[in-house]
GROMACS .gro file of C-alpha atoms in nm:
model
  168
    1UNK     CA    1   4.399  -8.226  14.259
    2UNK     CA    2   4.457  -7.858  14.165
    3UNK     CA    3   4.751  -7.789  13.962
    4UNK     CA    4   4.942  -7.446  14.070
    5UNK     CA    5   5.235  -7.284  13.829
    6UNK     CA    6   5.579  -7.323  13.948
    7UNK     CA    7   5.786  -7.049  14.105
    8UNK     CA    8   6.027  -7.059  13.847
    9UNK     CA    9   5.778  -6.951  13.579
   10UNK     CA   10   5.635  -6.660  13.769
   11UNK     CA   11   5.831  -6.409  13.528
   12UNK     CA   12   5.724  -6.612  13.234
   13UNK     CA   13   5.354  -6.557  13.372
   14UNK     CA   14   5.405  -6.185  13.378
   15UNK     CA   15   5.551  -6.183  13.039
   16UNK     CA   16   5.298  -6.404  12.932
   17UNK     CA   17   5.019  -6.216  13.104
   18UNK     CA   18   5.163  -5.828  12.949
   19UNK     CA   19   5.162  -6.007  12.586
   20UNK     CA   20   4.781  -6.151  12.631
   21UNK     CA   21   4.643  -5.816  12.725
   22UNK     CA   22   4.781  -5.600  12.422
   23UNK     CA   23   4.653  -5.909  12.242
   24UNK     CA   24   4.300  -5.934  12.372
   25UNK     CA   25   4.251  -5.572  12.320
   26UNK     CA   26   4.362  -5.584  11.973
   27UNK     CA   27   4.182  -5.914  11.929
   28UNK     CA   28   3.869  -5.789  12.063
   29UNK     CA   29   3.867  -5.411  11.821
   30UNK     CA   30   3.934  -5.596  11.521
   31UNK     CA   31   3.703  -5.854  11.542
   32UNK     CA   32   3.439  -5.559  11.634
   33UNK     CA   33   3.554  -5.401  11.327
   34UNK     CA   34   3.462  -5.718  11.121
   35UNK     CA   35   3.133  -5.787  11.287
   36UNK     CA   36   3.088  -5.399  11.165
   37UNK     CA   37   3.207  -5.491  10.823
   38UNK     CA   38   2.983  -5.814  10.786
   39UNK     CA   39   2.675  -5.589  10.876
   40UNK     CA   40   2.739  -5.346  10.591
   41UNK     CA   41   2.791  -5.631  10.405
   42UNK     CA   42   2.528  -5.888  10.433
   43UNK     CA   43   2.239  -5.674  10.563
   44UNK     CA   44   2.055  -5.429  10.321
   45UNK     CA   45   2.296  -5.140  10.264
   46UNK     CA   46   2.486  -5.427  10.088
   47UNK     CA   47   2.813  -5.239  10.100
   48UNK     CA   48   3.177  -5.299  10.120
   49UNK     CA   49   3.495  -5.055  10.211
   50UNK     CA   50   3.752  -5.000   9.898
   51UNK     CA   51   4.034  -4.766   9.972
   52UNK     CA   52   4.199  -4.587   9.601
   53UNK     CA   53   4.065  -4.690   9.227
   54UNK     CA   54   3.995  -4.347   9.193
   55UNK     CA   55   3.798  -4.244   9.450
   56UNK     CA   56   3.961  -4.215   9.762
   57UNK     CA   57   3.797  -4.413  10.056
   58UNK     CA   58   3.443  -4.506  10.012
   59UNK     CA   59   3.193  -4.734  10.027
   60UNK     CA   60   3.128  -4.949   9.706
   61UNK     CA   61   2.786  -5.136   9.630
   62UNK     CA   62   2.767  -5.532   9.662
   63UNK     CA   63   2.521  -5.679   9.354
   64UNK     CA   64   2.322  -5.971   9.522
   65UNK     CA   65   2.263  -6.286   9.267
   66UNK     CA   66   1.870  -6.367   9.138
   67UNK     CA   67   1.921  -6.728   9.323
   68UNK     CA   68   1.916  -6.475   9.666
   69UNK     CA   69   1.636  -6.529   9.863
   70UNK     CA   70   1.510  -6.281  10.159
   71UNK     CA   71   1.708  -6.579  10.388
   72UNK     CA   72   1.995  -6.592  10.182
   73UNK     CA   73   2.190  -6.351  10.374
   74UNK     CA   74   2.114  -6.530  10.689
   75UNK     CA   75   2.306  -6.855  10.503
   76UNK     CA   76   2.617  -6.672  10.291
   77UNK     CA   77   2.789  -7.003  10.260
   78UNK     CA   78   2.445  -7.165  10.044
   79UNK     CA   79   2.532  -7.260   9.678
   80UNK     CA   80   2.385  -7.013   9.408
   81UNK     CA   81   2.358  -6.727   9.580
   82UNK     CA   82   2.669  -6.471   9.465
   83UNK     CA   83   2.720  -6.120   9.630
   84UNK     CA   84   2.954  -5.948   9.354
   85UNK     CA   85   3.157  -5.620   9.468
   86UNK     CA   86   3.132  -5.363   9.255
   87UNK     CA   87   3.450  -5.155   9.402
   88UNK     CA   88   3.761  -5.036   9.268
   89UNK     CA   89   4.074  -5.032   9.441
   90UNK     CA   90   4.179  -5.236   9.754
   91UNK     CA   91   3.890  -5.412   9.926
   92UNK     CA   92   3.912  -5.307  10.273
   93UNK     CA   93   3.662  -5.509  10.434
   94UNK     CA   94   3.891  -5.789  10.253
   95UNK     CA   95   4.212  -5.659  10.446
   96UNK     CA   96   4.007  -5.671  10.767
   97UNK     CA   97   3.894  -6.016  10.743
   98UNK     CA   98   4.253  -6.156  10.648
   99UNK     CA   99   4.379  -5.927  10.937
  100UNK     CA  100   4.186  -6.050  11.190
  101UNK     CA  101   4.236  -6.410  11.100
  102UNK     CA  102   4.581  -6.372  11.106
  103UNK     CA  103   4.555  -6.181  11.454
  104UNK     CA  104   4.381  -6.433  11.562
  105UNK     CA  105   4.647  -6.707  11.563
  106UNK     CA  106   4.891  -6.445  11.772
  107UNK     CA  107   4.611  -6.441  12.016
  108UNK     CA  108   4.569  -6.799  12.029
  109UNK     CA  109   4.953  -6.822  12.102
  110UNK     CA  110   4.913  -6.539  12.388
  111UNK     CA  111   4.643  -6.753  12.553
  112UNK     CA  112   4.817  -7.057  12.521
  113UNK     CA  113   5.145  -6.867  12.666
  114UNK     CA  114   4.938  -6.785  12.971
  115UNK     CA  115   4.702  -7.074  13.017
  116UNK     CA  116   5.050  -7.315  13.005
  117UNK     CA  117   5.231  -7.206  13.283
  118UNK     CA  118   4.928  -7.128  13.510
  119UNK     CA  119   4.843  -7.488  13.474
  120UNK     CA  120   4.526  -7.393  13.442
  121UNK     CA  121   4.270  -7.700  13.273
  122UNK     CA  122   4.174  -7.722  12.903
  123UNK     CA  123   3.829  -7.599  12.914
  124UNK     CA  124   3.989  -7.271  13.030
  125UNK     CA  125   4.220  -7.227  12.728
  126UNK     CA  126   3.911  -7.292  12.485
  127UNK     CA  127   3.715  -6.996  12.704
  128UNK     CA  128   3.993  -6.768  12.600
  129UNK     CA  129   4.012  -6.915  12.278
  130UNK     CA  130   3.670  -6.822  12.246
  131UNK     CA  131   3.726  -6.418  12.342
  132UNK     CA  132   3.871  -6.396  12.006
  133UNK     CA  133   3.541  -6.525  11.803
  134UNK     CA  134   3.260  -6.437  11.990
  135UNK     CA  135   3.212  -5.998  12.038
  136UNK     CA  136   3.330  -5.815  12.327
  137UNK     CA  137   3.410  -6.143  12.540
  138UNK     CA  138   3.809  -6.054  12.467
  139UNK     CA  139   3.737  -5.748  12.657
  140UNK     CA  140   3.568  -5.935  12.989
  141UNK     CA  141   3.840  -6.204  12.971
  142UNK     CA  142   4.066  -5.964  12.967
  143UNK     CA  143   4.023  -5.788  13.265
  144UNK     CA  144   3.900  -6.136  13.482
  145UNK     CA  145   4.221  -6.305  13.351
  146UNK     CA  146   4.494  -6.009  13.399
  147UNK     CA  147   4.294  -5.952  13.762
  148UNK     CA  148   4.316  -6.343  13.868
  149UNK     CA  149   4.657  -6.381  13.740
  150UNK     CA  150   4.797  -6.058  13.916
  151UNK     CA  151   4.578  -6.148  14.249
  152UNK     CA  152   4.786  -6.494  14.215
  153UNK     CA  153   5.116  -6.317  14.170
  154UNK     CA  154   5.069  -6.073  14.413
  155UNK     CA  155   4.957  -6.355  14.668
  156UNK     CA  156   5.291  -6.553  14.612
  157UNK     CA  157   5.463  -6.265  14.643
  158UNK     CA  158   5.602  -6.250  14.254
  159UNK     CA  159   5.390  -5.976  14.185
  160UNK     CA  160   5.665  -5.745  14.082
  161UNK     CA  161   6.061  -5.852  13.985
  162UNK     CA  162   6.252  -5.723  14.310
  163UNK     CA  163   6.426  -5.377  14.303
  164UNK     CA  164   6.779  -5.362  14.439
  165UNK     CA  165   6.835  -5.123  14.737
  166UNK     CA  166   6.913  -4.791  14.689
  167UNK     CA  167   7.300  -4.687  14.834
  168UNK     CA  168   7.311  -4.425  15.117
   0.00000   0.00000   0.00000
């Protein structure tokens, strides 16, 4: 048996609904941002962001340890190998990281606002869970989840909050 929302939370869908969109999108561009950020990081260029200390914005160096190995970059949680920054000032790529960890948990609220009054099953809410973590899938769920849960709206009739008629 199919579960369907209840009329009475139709305007918490749409609220819900407004709030996961502005989430996913910002979701989805800072995670992007820290994929870019690990790259500099952990692949050759071995670089880091670092905003004042000096020098304005710029890119700072990262010294990779002797216990490094080629693969070592592939594992960055392995014991004994240590990537040192070399950068003065704030550490950007730092900021980002905490930022989008943080963002995350406001995301997983907005899919958990949405996924609870649609009733929808729990495999569902760890598929938008997942939009957050894995690149550009915030971006597809996005627009399949706003389009299914307006579609629903729209076909109960809730779409929009009803206007009140205009005086002659």
């Amino acid at each position: 048996m199919r579960l369907e929302p209840k009329p009475a939370d139709y305007p918490r869908i749409r609220k819900a609904l407004s709030f996961y969109k502005v989430t996913s999108i910002v979701t989805g561009v800072m995670l992007l941002t820290l994929l870019a950020e690990m790259i500099l990081k952990y692949s050759p260029t071995h670089v880091e962001l670092f905003a004042g200390g000096g020098e304005g914005i710029g890119f700072a160096p990262v010294v990779v340890g002797e216990a490094c190995q080629w693969y070592s970059l592939f594992f960055p949680w392995q014991e004994g190998c240590e990537l040192t920054s070399t950068g003065t000032g704030t550490n950007i790529s730092l900021l980002i990281l905490i930022a989008h960890g943080w963002f995350y948990v406001v995301y997983l609220v907005s899919c958990f606002m949405l996924w609870s009054p649609m009733r929808w099953r729990f495999p569902r809410f760890v598929l938008l869970a997942l939009g957050g973590v894995i690149p550009f899938m915030s971006f597809f769920m996005e627009g399949r989840v706003a389009r299914q849960v307006s579609d629903f709206l729209a076909e109960k009739g809730a779409g929009a909050p009803a206007r009140p008629a205009a005086s002659a």
